[in-house]
PDB file of C-alpha atoms in Angstrom:
ATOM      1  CA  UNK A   1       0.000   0.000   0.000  1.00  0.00           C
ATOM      2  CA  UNK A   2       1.578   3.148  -0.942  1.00  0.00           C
ATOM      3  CA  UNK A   3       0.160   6.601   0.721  1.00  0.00           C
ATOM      4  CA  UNK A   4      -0.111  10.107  -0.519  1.00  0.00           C
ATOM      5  CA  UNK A   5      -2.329  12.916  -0.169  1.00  0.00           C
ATOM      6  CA  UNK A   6      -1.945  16.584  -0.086  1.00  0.00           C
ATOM      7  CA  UNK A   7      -0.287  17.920   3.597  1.00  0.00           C
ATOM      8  CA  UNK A   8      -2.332  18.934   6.067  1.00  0.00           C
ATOM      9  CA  UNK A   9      -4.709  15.730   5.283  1.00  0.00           C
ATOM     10  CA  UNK A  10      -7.604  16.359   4.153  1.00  0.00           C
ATOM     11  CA  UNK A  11      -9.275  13.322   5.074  1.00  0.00           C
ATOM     12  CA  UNK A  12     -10.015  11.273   8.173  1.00  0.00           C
ATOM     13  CA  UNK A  13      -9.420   7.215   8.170  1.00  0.00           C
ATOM     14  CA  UNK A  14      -7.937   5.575   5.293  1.00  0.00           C
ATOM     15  CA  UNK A  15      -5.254   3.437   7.674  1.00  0.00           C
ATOM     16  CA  UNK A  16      -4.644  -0.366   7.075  1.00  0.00           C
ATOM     17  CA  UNK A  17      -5.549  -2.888   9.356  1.00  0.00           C
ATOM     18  CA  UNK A  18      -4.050  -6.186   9.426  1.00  0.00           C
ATOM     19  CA  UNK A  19      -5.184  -9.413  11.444  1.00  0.00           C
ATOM     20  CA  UNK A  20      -3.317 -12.023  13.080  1.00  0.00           C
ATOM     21  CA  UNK A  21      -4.233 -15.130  11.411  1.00  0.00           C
ATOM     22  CA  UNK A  22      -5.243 -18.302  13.216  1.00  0.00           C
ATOM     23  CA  UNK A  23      -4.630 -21.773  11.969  1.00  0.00           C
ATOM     24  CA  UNK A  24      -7.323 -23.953  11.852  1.00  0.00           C
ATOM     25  CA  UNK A  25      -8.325 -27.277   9.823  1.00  0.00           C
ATOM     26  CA  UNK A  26      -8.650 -26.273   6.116  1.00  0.00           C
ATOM     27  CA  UNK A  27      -6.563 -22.986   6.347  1.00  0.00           C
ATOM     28  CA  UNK A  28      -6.105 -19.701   8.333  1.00  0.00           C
ATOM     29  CA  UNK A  29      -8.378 -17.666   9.259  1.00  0.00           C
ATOM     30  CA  UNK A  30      -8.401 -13.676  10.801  1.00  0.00           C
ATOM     31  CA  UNK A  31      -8.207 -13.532  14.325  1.00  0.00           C
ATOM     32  CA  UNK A  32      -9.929 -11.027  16.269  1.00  0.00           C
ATOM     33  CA  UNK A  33      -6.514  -9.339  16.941  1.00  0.00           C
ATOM     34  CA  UNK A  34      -5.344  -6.656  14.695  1.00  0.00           C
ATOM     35  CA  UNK A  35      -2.986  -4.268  14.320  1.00  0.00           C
ATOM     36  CA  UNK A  36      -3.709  -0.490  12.572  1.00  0.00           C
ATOM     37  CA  UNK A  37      -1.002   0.977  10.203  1.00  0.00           C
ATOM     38  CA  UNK A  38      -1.645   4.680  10.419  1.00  0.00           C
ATOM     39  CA  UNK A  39      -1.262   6.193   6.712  1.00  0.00           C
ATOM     40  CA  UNK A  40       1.350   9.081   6.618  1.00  0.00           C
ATOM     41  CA  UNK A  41       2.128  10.700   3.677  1.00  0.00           C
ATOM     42  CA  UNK A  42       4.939   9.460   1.199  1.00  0.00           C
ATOM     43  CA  UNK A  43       4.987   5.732   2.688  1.00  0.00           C
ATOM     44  CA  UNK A  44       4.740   2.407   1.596  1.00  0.00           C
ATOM     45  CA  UNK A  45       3.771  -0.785   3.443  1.00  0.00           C
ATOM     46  CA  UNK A  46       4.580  -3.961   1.879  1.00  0.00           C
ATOM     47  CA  UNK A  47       2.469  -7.294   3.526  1.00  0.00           C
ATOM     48  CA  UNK A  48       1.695 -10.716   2.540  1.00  0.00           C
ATOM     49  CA  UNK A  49      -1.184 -10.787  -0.228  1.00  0.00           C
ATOM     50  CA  UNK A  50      -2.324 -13.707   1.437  1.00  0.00           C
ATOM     51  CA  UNK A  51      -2.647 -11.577   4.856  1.00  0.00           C
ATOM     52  CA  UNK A  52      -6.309 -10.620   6.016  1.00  0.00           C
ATOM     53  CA  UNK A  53      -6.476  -6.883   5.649  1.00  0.00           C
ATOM     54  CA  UNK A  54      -8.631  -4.014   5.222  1.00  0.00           C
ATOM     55  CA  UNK A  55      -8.389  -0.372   4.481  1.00  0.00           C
ATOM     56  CA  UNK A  56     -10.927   1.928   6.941  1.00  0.00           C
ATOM     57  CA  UNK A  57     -13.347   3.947   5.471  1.00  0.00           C
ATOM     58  CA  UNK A  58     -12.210   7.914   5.029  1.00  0.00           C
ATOM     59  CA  UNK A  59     -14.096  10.432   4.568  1.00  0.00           C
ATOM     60  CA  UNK A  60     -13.362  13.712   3.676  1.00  0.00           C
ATOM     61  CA  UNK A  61     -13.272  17.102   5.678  1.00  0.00           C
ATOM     62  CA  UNK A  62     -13.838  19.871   3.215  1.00  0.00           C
ATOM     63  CA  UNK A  63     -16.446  17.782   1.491  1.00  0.00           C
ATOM     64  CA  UNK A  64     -13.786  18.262  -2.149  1.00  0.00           C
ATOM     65  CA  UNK A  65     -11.832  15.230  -2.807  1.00  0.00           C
TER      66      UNK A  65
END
């Protein structure tokens, strides 16, 4: 995941949340424990593709994107 957005942010959300993964019969699966990435600007995260992730919602402040 590579971030960038204009400074100050403009926006609120938009970090990456990844789960542990348990091991269970037939595969993994995403635990309830997580950990949040917060997005700065000019940064890239690099992760398993295979890893249970989402991004949060964002929204934005001044209502132009």
């Amino acid at each position: 995941m590579y971030e960038l957005h204009h400074k100050p942010r403009r926006f609120d959300g938009g970090q990456l949340r990844l789960y542990d993964t348990l091991l269970r019969e037939g595969g993994g699966q995403p635990a309830e424990s997580d950990r949040t990435i917060e997005s700065e600007h000019d940064t890239i995260v690099f992760f398993p593709a295979s890893a249970f992730h989402e991004v949060v919602p964002s929204t934005c402040r001044t209502g132009r994107g």
